[in-house]
Amino acid sequence: MKTLVTVLIVIAFVIVNINPVFSQGHLIVQQEDDKLSEFEEAEAELDEELKWVRAEAETVVVGVSKYEQRLMDVPATVSVLDMSDISAQTKTNIPELLRTVPGVTVYRNHGDSPWYRVSMRGLNDNFFSAATLITIDGTPFFQPHGGGVDLSWLPMANIERAEVIKGTFSTLYGANAFGGVINIVTKKGKQKNESGQGSNTNMAIQVSACENIDESSDKSIAVTGMTSHSGQTGAVSYHLSAEMLSDEGYRQNWQVTPIFLGPQSRTGLFSDELDQERAQFSWHMDMPAGLSFSGFYTRDKKDILGMNDDLDDRILHTVLSLASSPTERYDYLLRLYHNRFEEVQDATETFRFPGDTTSQPFFYDLLSFTTGGEFQNRFRYSDALKLVFGADFRADTSELQVSYRSGEEVRSFGYPRKHIQDYGAYFQAEYVWQNKFSVIPGIRYDYDSESGCFVSGKLAALYHIHNDHSLYGVAGRGFRSPNFNERFVKVFGKSGSDDLKPEKTWQFELGSKNRFFQDRIHWDICAFYTFTKDYIDTNLEKVYTNTQGLTIWGAETDWSWKMSSTVRTFATFSVIIGKDEETDKDIARVPSHQWTTGLSYDDQQRWAANLTVRGVSHNILGDPAKNYIRAESYQVADISLSRRVAVGESLFTVTLFADNLFDEQYVEAWPGAVSTEGGHSKGLNAGLRMFVTF
């Protein structure tokens, strides 16, 4: 690995320095400082400082109330991941970026179903991220079978920013906004300027290598490519992107213990590396009269469990929307969307027991899709009163077919095609008194064809002590409907239940937002309490069932200091304490605390660097005697160095990076359906990224 890192450094040095066109005369900012007087130079630096301050102060989010709000005016805990500039972004998916957000836990499934899971504030999920709603420009995006999605399915090149909104938001979004919402804001088309110019094209390639989990001398290579283009044709502006990933082994199925294969397979079966290939295409088009059409398609193939046939995921997301503002005070949004998820694995010819030369049939086919719509209205009654109200519907469909042979017996199970409909209506108001105090009440009514009716409510208040200091409090009630997997599945010894009740949660939060020294220092802190009733226990061996409930307390803090226009330091910390009301034991799979700290440098011209150190401390998971479902505490660091170079009209960015320093390997995953061992991280990972804009 040291040799690899040395080679990458030499390559980057040669790229940046060998060609005379990379001289200072061709840098982004030409050397014109000698033409400026000392006063003019100081004035320019001051303008740059003020530009940054204004930009930070005007950061807005739209996912909290379905209209734009300054972060300081939002009575909720919100973290914003700015991804508008991906030139030096070495993470290849959103879950890896979310690891630095306080109160957010990211795991990677192991064994048979290596998806990412994201949970907020201890409301963990045993399948996908059912307690966290993912929206794309406000449009729900989830898989009905598992109730959530793998966020790595979303194309990175198409994302402007990610709004991580914590707490229940069922009042606006319904059932799946149980523990929080992650709203993905996509990039839009680029408008032409007065000179008729405005198109923009980006291309990137990234190569990285990581050490194998068995500490052998072999290295696993991953290659990522991306291209995007935005522009305008006539009255239509657009943004298009395409991405690909080829990874020959980011982790191994280490000592997998398949449950359904019997006791003869309990030791070290299927230790092959987990290969992955992924292709993605996304689009967004803004047309006249407020029409827009957007979406993406992802195909993700993984070689798992030693089977030569891939687990093949195919995901389609499309949205057609119409936005209009008939008056200055009233506007509406009408949208229709469709999500389709298909997962297939056909290993009927290649799956074999150890030492067995006969083929063992294994077939898995999951099809889920959602069709829905929303009519959203926003009305500004006065400068002090805003109203948001609307109605939505969603039709979910899913079916699962699984078959395999155990000895001489061929078993088939799953569930036939099932349908569930959901209809909802919501109303929320915001009243602001003297620009100091705001109160936001909201209510929503939902009807689920399987679970019946449910009413969600919220009351939030925010008080501005000063322009740079505010206090807020939130009380909310939300719910999560059982997904198809929990209701209907009959697979791997587990059975769904038609009698499941929706999970219900009451959440309370108090927080403070503070800005110091002309907005250079940001310090947000909050404490929260959550009680969940009728929690659906997915860990029982036989059947999904409702338990008495869960109680969770916690606190978070997020601090950052803009030391200058080029240097920024930051730190986050979160602590969670959770109890199962029925057993009075700690909740499994919930980290007791997480922390992140780091330092970044960016002169906006030539150089950028970033160092992030993060740590996680877990509670004991599962049964240590059986070596079952565990996740270790760990401390790791990520580091990167970028160099920008201008060549004519093009801008090149070369980045060297290394991830997972310090602890090169750690266990972080709980198992999938057919393995009882946790999965290791990918270990020390280093690479080179080249990005060009023209």
XYZ file of C-alpha atoms in Angstrom:
694
model
C 0.000 0.000 0.000
C 2.882 2.383 0.787
C 4.273 1.713 -2.685
C 0.886 2.474 -4.230
C 0.566 5.769 -2.353
C 4.093 6.759 -3.421
C 3.296 6.019 -7.075
C 0.098 8.091 -6.926
C 1.955 11.048 -5.422
C 4.593 10.910 -8.157
C 1.910 10.743 -10.878
C 0.089 13.759 -9.459
C 3.333 15.737 -9.171
C 4.241 15.016 -12.783
C 0.762 15.938 -14.050
C 0.815 19.271 -12.274
C 4.387 20.338 -12.969
C 5.869 18.760 -16.114
C 3.906 20.680 -18.729
C 4.729 24.365 -19.124
C 1.066 25.144 -19.813
C 0.529 24.567 -16.101
C 2.676 27.552 -15.262
C 1.333 30.366 -13.174
C 0.371 32.278 -16.298
C -2.424 29.767 -16.858
C -3.782 29.519 -13.344
C -7.411 30.392 -12.549
C -6.473 33.714 -11.081
C -3.706 35.280 -13.140
C -0.865 36.955 -11.379
C -2.191 40.487 -11.474
C -1.550 41.318 -7.845
C 1.472 43.373 -8.836
C -0.895 45.727 -10.668
C -2.875 46.399 -7.537
C -1.901 48.802 -4.857
C -1.756 47.574 -1.288
C -5.052 49.322 -0.633
C -6.771 47.686 -3.611
C -5.448 44.275 -2.596
C -6.744 44.671 0.951
C -10.089 45.857 -0.400
C -10.347 42.786 -2.630
C -9.599 40.503 0.310
C -12.267 42.244 2.391
C -14.824 41.822 -0.394
C -14.011 38.131 -0.526
C -14.461 37.830 3.231
C -17.827 39.609 3.117
C -18.908 37.504 0.157
C -18.339 34.371 2.197
C -20.140 35.779 5.233
C -23.178 36.739 3.160
C -23.275 33.343 1.460
C -23.169 31.507 4.794
C -25.816 33.740 6.330
C -28.183 33.205 3.418
C -28.010 29.397 3.390
C -31.564 28.180 2.815
C -33.375 24.862 3.029
C -36.705 23.844 1.520
C -37.408 20.422 3.008
C -38.490 21.553 6.480
C -41.627 23.505 5.528
C -41.783 22.961 1.734
C -40.662 26.543 1.108
C -37.329 28.327 1.387
C -36.152 29.244 4.873
C -32.882 30.499 6.306
C -31.233 27.938 8.560
C -31.424 30.392 11.463
C -35.219 30.591 11.014
C -35.851 26.834 10.985
C -37.166 25.340 14.265
C -35.453 22.008 13.657
C -32.010 20.434 13.574
C -30.819 20.517 9.970
C -27.434 19.665 8.453
C -26.714 20.715 4.870
C -24.176 18.874 2.722
C -23.172 21.198 -0.113
C -22.327 19.079 -3.153
C -22.534 21.770 -5.824
C -18.759 21.491 -6.349
C -17.795 17.831 -6.785
C -14.431 18.508 -8.407
C -12.535 17.183 -5.372
C -15.268 14.928 -3.950
C -13.681 11.488 -3.544
C -16.632 9.762 -1.871
C -18.505 7.704 -4.431
C -21.923 7.690 -2.740
C -24.107 9.676 -0.339
C -23.999 7.279 2.660
C -20.243 7.722 2.964
C -20.753 11.504 3.121
C -23.410 11.134 5.820
C -20.938 9.523 8.229
C -19.856 12.998 9.396
C -23.384 14.246 10.215
C -24.167 14.229 13.961
C -27.008 11.947 14.991
C -26.865 9.979 11.730
C -25.697 6.353 11.761
C -24.508 4.655 8.578
C -24.058 0.898 8.346
C -23.299 -1.427 5.485
C -25.151 -4.723 5.286
C -23.037 -7.828 5.033
C -23.287 -11.116 3.193
C -26.360 -11.678 1.086
C -27.655 -8.091 0.924
C -24.793 -5.549 1.026
C -26.889 -2.372 1.016
C -26.330 0.796 2.994
C -28.620 1.614 5.908
C -29.048 5.099 7.328
C -30.806 5.803 10.621
C -31.303 8.918 12.719
C -31.165 9.311 16.481
C -31.316 5.635 17.351
C -34.416 4.788 15.316
C -32.599 1.942 13.607
C -33.892 -0.157 10.762
C -33.404 -3.836 10.137
C -34.076 -3.518 6.421
C -32.988 -0.553 4.306
C -33.827 2.758 6.047
C -37.521 2.442 6.780
C -37.614 5.092 9.521
C -35.908 7.740 7.370
C -37.766 9.171 4.389
C -35.701 10.005 1.310
C -37.109 12.723 -0.935
C -35.717 14.028 -4.219
C -36.710 17.674 -4.653
C -39.528 16.922 -2.213
C -40.720 13.789 -4.046
C -40.816 10.565 -1.965
C -38.329 7.902 -3.040
C -38.523 4.543 -1.290
C -38.964 0.853 -1.984
C -42.321 -0.531 -0.740
C -40.918 -3.977 0.107
C -38.333 -2.738 2.613
C -39.793 0.700 3.281
C -36.591 2.522 2.354
C -33.775 2.697 -0.177
C -30.037 2.301 -0.462
C -28.833 5.891 -0.869
C -25.871 4.734 -2.961
C -28.383 4.195 -5.768
C -28.670 7.980 -6.236
C -26.291 9.535 -8.803
C -23.747 11.822 -7.130
C -23.164 14.028 -10.182
C -26.789 15.171 -10.175
C -26.916 16.423 -6.574
C -26.708 20.097 -5.601
C -27.033 19.531 -1.866
C -28.479 17.149 0.713
C -30.672 18.486 3.538
C -30.554 16.176 6.568
C -33.627 17.040 8.660
C -33.900 15.267 12.016
C -37.062 14.527 13.934
C -40.479 13.304 12.881
C -41.957 15.104 9.859
C -45.035 12.957 9.282
C -47.122 16.151 9.402
C -45.934 17.136 5.917
C -44.632 13.888 4.440
C -46.703 11.082 5.951
C -45.821 7.592 7.103
C -42.162 7.165 6.266
C -40.924 10.484 7.712
C -40.859 8.724 11.068
C -37.367 9.525 12.301
C -36.323 12.200 9.828
C -36.086 13.299 6.210
C -33.134 13.479 3.829
C -34.124 15.834 1.024
C -31.903 15.591 -2.057
C -31.870 18.819 -4.089
C -30.807 18.102 -7.660
C -28.921 20.277 -10.103
C -30.979 22.221 -12.598
C -30.305 23.368 -16.133
C -27.831 26.193 -16.729
C -29.337 29.364 -18.158
C -27.533 31.285 -20.894
C -26.049 34.628 -19.977
C -26.339 37.836 -21.972
C -23.554 36.781 -24.314
C -25.391 33.585 -25.180
C -22.934 31.403 -23.266
C -23.845 29.179 -20.389
C -23.290 25.518 -21.206
C -21.058 23.592 -18.862
C -19.468 20.147 -19.119
C -17.670 18.162 -16.412
C -15.749 14.908 -16.626
C -13.987 12.920 -13.906
C -12.152 9.645 -13.399
C -11.073 8.219 -10.065
C -8.874 5.211 -9.323
C -8.391 3.822 -5.825
C -6.981 0.709 -4.185
C -7.690 -0.864 -0.806
C -6.137 -3.628 1.231
C -8.025 -6.903 1.332
C -9.682 -7.996 4.515
C -7.410 -11.027 4.892
C -4.351 -8.744 4.926
C -2.920 -10.476 1.884
C -0.618 -8.696 -0.524
C -3.409 -8.438 -3.086
C -5.068 -5.075 -3.578
C -8.622 -4.401 -4.675
C -8.938 -1.739 -7.375
C -11.961 0.523 -7.847
C -12.520 2.782 -10.864
C -15.160 5.516 -10.978
C -16.052 7.656 -13.988
C -18.477 10.551 -14.338
C -19.590 13.086 -16.912
C -22.255 15.792 -16.764
C -23.483 18.541 -19.038
C -25.833 21.447 -18.409
C -27.074 24.052 -20.818
C -30.033 25.496 -22.654
C -31.689 24.667 -25.973
C -34.330 27.165 -26.966
C -36.631 27.595 -23.993
C -35.544 24.323 -22.373
C -32.718 24.255 -19.828
C -31.314 20.883 -18.832
C -28.775 18.976 -16.775
C -27.606 15.488 -17.799
C -25.155 13.170 -16.078
C -23.786 9.637 -16.380
C -21.681 7.662 -13.900
C -20.049 4.259 -13.642
C -18.301 2.281 -10.913
C -16.249 -0.901 -11.194
C -14.970 -2.290 -7.894
C -13.291 -5.675 -7.770
C -13.584 -6.167 -4.035
C -14.376 -3.392 -1.582
C -15.090 -5.989 1.127
C -15.151 -9.729 1.604
C -17.897 -11.996 2.902
C -15.730 -12.828 5.862
C -16.719 -16.063 7.696
C -20.291 -15.902 6.457
C -22.623 -18.347 8.191
C -25.611 -18.996 5.904
C -28.610 -19.923 8.017
C -30.557 -21.775 5.368
C -27.709 -24.064 4.249
C -27.630 -26.113 7.440
C -25.014 -26.876 10.104
C -22.541 -28.415 7.640
C -21.743 -24.909 6.334
C -20.992 -23.091 9.587
C -17.319 -22.262 9.100
C -15.881 -19.839 6.636
C -18.118 -20.554 3.648
C -18.012 -18.104 0.735
C -14.984 -15.955 1.472
C -14.826 -14.526 -2.046
C -14.520 -10.802 -2.503
C -17.660 -8.849 -3.215
C -17.329 -7.359 -6.697
C -19.554 -4.508 -7.831
C -20.416 -2.758 -11.085
C -22.778 0.203 -11.208
C -24.036 2.446 -14.022
C -26.239 5.519 -13.575
C -27.886 8.099 -15.791
C -29.828 11.159 -14.618
C -31.658 14.058 -16.213
C -33.491 17.255 -15.315
C -35.288 19.465 -17.847
C -37.074 22.756 -17.164
C -39.574 23.676 -19.866
C -41.884 26.638 -20.543
C -45.039 27.220 -18.486
C -43.425 25.819 -15.323
C -43.151 22.233 -16.559
C -40.201 20.066 -15.547
C -39.246 16.444 -16.134
C -36.536 14.727 -14.108
C -35.343 11.334 -12.964
C -32.570 8.778 -13.011
C -31.876 5.130 -13.796
C -29.406 2.983 -11.862
C -28.220 -0.547 -12.500
C -26.143 -2.022 -9.676
C -24.657 -5.524 -9.914
C -22.914 -7.287 -7.029
C -21.302 -10.721 -6.903
C -22.284 -12.098 -3.496
C -21.997 -15.251 -1.414
C -19.549 -16.867 -3.785
C -22.206 -17.178 -6.489
C -21.004 -16.408 -9.986
C -24.361 -14.846 -10.836
C -24.784 -11.255 -9.731
C -27.366 -9.685 -7.505
C -28.836 -7.303 -10.070
C -30.601 -4.131 -8.837
C -32.432 -1.926 -11.346
C -33.915 1.349 -10.124
C -35.968 3.923 -12.035
C -37.215 7.247 -10.652
C -39.221 9.719 -12.773
C -41.065 12.936 -11.891
C -43.263 15.234 -13.984
C -44.214 18.497 -12.283
C -46.014 21.751 -12.992
C -45.323 24.866 -10.908
C -47.234 28.116 -11.222
C -47.688 31.431 -9.380
C -51.089 32.891 -10.346
C -50.599 35.786 -7.898
C -47.781 37.288 -5.877
C -49.157 35.659 -2.738
C -50.168 32.241 -4.036
C -48.365 29.473 -5.889
C -48.977 25.785 -6.389
C -47.116 22.653 -7.420
C -48.638 19.625 -9.100
C -46.449 16.553 -9.538
C -46.711 12.919 -10.552
C -43.955 10.393 -9.884
C -43.100 6.750 -10.420
C -40.458 4.639 -8.642
C -39.591 1.141 -9.829
C -37.249 -1.317 -8.090
C -36.327 -4.744 -9.390
C -33.819 -7.095 -7.820
C -32.954 -10.414 -9.428
C -30.497 -13.170 -8.652
C -30.566 -16.368 -10.684
C -27.932 -18.825 -9.460
C -29.607 -22.038 -10.543
C -26.494 -23.323 -12.323
C -23.573 -22.072 -10.260
C -24.479 -22.313 -6.574
C -22.805 -25.275 -4.824
C -22.230 -26.549 -1.314
C -18.589 -26.974 -0.209
C -17.252 -30.249 -1.573
C -20.423 -30.843 -3.596
C -20.141 -31.028 -7.380
C -23.900 -30.850 -7.991
C -25.655 -27.608 -8.787
C -27.941 -26.109 -6.164
C -30.805 -23.966 -7.482
C -31.236 -20.516 -6.013
C -33.559 -17.913 -7.500
C -34.542 -14.527 -6.044
C -36.819 -11.997 -7.763
C -38.191 -8.883 -6.060
C -40.318 -6.338 -7.918
C -41.605 -3.199 -6.183
C -42.971 0.003 -7.633
C -44.729 3.137 -6.445
C -46.913 5.587 -8.348
C -48.030 8.753 -6.634
C -48.852 12.415 -6.878
C -49.218 15.602 -4.870
C -51.059 18.900 -5.140
C -49.192 21.424 -2.974
C -50.352 24.975 -2.245
C -48.475 27.862 -0.648
C -50.276 31.043 0.344
C -48.745 34.145 1.928
C -51.726 35.703 3.686
C -49.569 38.560 4.995
C -45.945 39.275 5.759
C -46.480 37.579 9.118
C -48.556 34.544 8.087
C -47.708 31.769 5.610
C -49.847 28.733 4.857
C -48.872 25.419 3.276
C -51.564 22.857 2.505
C -52.187 20.072 0.057
C -53.097 16.472 -0.630
C -51.191 13.453 -1.918
C -51.739 9.831 -2.850
C -49.531 6.800 -3.331
C -50.140 3.326 -4.741
C -47.553 0.707 -3.727
C -47.130 -2.703 -5.348
C -44.657 -5.470 -4.551
C -44.066 -9.185 -5.085
C -41.293 -11.585 -4.051
C -40.328 -15.011 -5.411
C -37.567 -17.082 -3.799
C -36.629 -20.723 -4.351
C -33.672 -22.890 -3.332
C -32.829 -26.549 -2.712
C -31.999 -27.885 0.729
C -30.753 -31.441 0.258
C -33.225 -33.141 -2.043
C -36.029 -30.698 -1.254
C -36.746 -27.608 -3.349
C -38.411 -24.852 -1.342
C -40.312 -21.876 -2.729
C -41.631 -18.919 -0.770
C -42.033 -15.157 -0.744
C -45.408 -13.561 -1.407
C -47.638 -12.937 -4.460
C -48.266 -9.470 -5.855
C -49.757 -7.213 -3.174
C -51.175 -3.680 -3.343
C -51.485 -0.923 -0.734
C -52.901 2.575 -1.249
C -52.300 5.634 0.897
C -54.137 8.976 0.789
C -53.203 12.035 2.823
C -54.044 15.696 3.395
C -51.972 18.220 5.339
C -52.079 21.782 6.623
C -49.326 23.887 8.199
C -49.165 27.553 9.176
C -46.304 29.818 10.187
C -46.957 33.012 12.100
C -44.084 35.456 12.737
C -44.494 38.159 15.383
C -42.269 41.252 15.051
C -39.565 39.199 13.324
C -38.719 37.801 16.748
C -41.033 34.941 17.554
C -42.486 32.378 15.161
C -44.857 29.510 15.805
C -45.600 26.667 13.376
C -48.557 24.339 14.014
C -49.337 21.530 11.584
C -51.669 18.574 11.182
C -52.030 15.715 8.707
C -54.586 12.977 8.082
C -53.586 9.688 6.415
C -55.606 6.704 5.292
C -53.743 3.446 4.602
C -55.707 0.627 2.936
C -54.056 -1.913 5.278
C -53.554 0.013 8.525
C -56.507 2.397 8.454
C -56.473 6.051 9.561
C -53.822 8.020 11.413
C -53.465 11.661 12.464
C -50.034 13.316 12.772
C -49.398 16.640 14.452
C -46.615 19.108 15.163
C -46.101 22.303 17.105
C -42.821 24.186 16.701
C -41.700 27.568 17.991
C -38.578 29.684 17.491
C -37.458 32.843 19.281
C -34.708 35.140 17.983
C -32.848 36.426 21.029
C -30.702 38.354 18.580
C -30.118 38.156 14.853
C -27.308 35.708 15.580
C -28.897 33.685 18.390
C -32.146 31.737 18.488
C -33.914 29.169 20.666
C -36.413 26.636 19.373
C -38.626 23.825 20.573
C -40.531 21.107 18.722
C -43.172 18.579 19.738
C -44.365 16.123 17.122
C -46.307 12.917 16.637
C -45.609 10.638 13.685
C -46.041 7.100 12.487
C -44.533 4.431 10.263
C -46.699 1.918 8.426
C -45.440 -1.684 8.246
C -43.758 -2.353 4.919
C -44.470 -5.298 2.621
C -41.576 -7.288 4.065
C -42.992 -6.999 7.589
C -46.547 -7.696 6.493
C -46.332 -10.466 3.920
C -42.884 -12.068 3.710
C -42.379 -15.791 4.302
C -38.693 -16.407 3.722
C -35.624 -17.760 5.572
C -37.686 -18.794 8.592
C -39.356 -15.380 8.981
C -43.051 -14.634 8.594
C -44.826 -11.354 8.149
C -48.005 -10.515 9.995
C -51.234 -8.944 8.753
C -51.976 -7.900 12.337
C -49.052 -5.494 12.656
C -49.929 -2.032 13.918
C -48.184 1.113 12.680
C -45.297 2.307 14.811
C -46.183 5.548 16.605
C -43.697 8.065 17.920
C -43.795 11.155 20.110
C -40.710 13.321 19.765
C -39.664 16.413 21.709
C -36.666 18.630 21.029
C -35.102 21.789 22.453
C -32.229 23.524 20.720
C -30.195 26.653 20.203
C -28.562 28.134 17.089
C -25.736 30.602 17.507
C -23.502 32.679 15.250
C -20.489 34.586 16.577
C -17.914 37.047 15.248
C -19.785 38.186 12.135
C -21.009 34.689 11.368
C -17.540 33.144 11.430
C -18.362 30.700 14.223
C -21.442 28.486 14.050
C -22.526 26.548 17.119
C -25.762 24.559 17.189
C -26.785 22.369 20.111
C -29.935 20.385 20.885
C -31.385 17.736 23.191
C -34.199 15.361 22.256
C -36.491 12.704 23.688
C -38.330 10.055 21.667
C -40.903 7.498 22.733
C -41.977 4.898 20.192
C -45.014 2.702 20.780
C -45.832 -0.556 18.964
C -42.232 -0.848 17.766
C -41.948 -3.581 15.118
C -39.303 -6.041 16.328
C -37.514 -7.508 13.316
C -35.025 -9.495 15.411
C -37.380 -12.228 16.558
C -36.709 -15.590 14.956
C -40.193 -16.556 13.783
C -42.540 -13.670 13.105
C -42.569 -9.883 12.984
C -44.518 -8.467 15.911
C -45.221 -5.229 17.776
C -43.449 -4.776 21.107
C -44.209 -2.466 24.002
C -41.988 0.376 22.865
C -38.653 2.175 22.868
C -37.421 5.216 24.763
C -34.482 7.252 23.446
C -32.706 10.300 24.892
C -29.930 12.125 23.165
C -28.021 15.323 22.480
C -26.105 16.725 19.518
C -23.750 19.601 18.894
C -22.334 20.942 15.636
C -19.558 23.540 15.716
C -17.554 25.199 12.941
C -15.116 28.114 12.748
C -14.282 29.958 9.549
C -10.795 31.045 10.608
C -10.251 32.964 7.360
C -11.569 33.004 3.817
C -9.489 29.862 3.163
C -9.353 27.871 6.424
C -12.227 26.213 8.259
C -12.283 23.848 11.229
C -15.253 21.879 12.525
C -16.363 19.382 15.156
C -19.536 17.417 15.886
C -20.623 15.184 18.741
C -23.761 13.175 19.470
C -24.754 10.864 22.318
C -27.719 8.483 22.406
C -29.198 6.478 25.288
C -31.951 4.030 24.378
C -34.015 1.493 26.308
C -36.415 -1.248 25.280
C -39.481 -0.674 27.480
C -40.377 -4.376 27.424
C -36.992 -5.815 28.427
C -35.457 -2.697 30.052
C -32.274 -3.391 28.091
C -30.185 -1.143 25.883
C -31.334 -0.962 22.280
C -29.136 -3.051 20.006
C -27.359 -1.489 17.040
C -27.431 2.025 18.497
C -24.078 3.832 18.880
C -23.630 5.296 22.348
C -21.765 8.254 20.882
C -20.263 9.559 17.645
C -17.816 12.376 17.014
C -16.160 14.095 14.078
C -13.512 16.766 13.838
C -11.517 18.169 10.979
C -9.740 20.978 9.192
C -10.167 22.165 5.612
C -8.274 24.613 3.407
C -9.441 26.040 0.081
C -8.017 29.157 -1.547
C -10.629 28.913 -4.358
C -7.776 29.229 -6.853
C -5.065 26.580 -6.712
C -5.004 24.404 -3.614
C -7.511 22.622 -1.402
C -6.942 20.143 1.420
C -9.140 18.343 3.918
C -8.557 16.249 7.033
C -11.469 14.547 8.801
C -11.170 12.329 11.872
C -14.234 10.472 13.127
C -15.048 7.923 15.780
C -17.923 5.697 16.832
C -18.519 3.927 20.142
C -21.103 1.140 20.048
C -23.150 -0.691 22.578
C -22.723 -4.482 22.653
C -24.760 -5.962 19.836
C -26.318 -9.408 19.768
C -24.844 -12.376 21.632
C -21.032 -12.185 21.958
C -20.897 -15.910 22.810
C -22.319 -16.701 19.384
C -20.277 -13.999 17.703
C -23.597 -12.649 16.406
C -24.278 -9.158 15.038
C -21.523 -6.976 16.338
C -20.055 -3.600 15.488
C -16.789 -2.412 16.930
C -15.868 1.021 18.184
C -13.349 2.672 15.914
C -11.487 5.872 15.076
C -10.506 6.574 11.484
C -9.277 9.507 9.413
C -9.767 10.642 5.817
C -7.347 13.027 4.107
C -7.213 14.643 0.661
C -5.106 17.189 -1.245
C -6.275 18.916 -4.441
C -4.513 21.076 -7.042
C -6.404 23.190 -9.589
C -4.849 24.023 -12.943
C -6.253 26.061 -15.858
C -5.476 25.047 -19.432
C -7.020 27.444 -21.912
C -10.770 27.433 -21.262
C -10.630 24.229 -19.211
C -10.084 23.760 -15.497
C -8.388 20.610 -14.173
C -8.534 19.436 -10.558
C -6.177 16.665 -9.417
C -6.864 15.101 -6.007
C -4.876 12.626 -3.945
C -6.782 10.968 -1.101
C -6.550 8.283 1.561
C -9.470 6.969 3.643
C -9.724 4.827 6.772
C -6.349 5.755 8.199
C -5.465 4.624 11.757
C -7.912 1.704 12.079
C -7.521 0.030 8.717
C -10.195 -2.584 9.431
C -13.226 -2.582 11.679
C -16.535 -4.407 11.939
C -19.481 -2.101 11.278
C -22.313 -4.143 9.778
C -25.091 -6.330 10.998
C -26.013 -9.310 8.839
C -28.421 -9.859 6.033
C -31.043 -12.573 5.970
C -28.693 -15.507 5.499
C -25.542 -14.581 7.430
C -24.971 -14.147 11.142
C -21.553 -12.503 11.006
C -20.788 -8.823 10.846
C -18.896 -7.465 7.871
C -15.588 -5.655 7.893
C -14.819 -2.294 6.386
C -12.833 -2.068 3.206
C -9.659 -1.129 5.077
C -7.098 1.498 4.105
C -8.091 3.039 0.797
C -5.974 5.415 -1.318
C -6.486 6.856 -4.758
C -6.199 9.575 -7.382
C -9.031 11.640 -8.880
C -8.903 13.828 -11.997
C -11.734 16.264 -12.737
C -12.079 18.665 -15.665
C -14.584 21.444 -16.401
C -14.921 22.992 -19.839
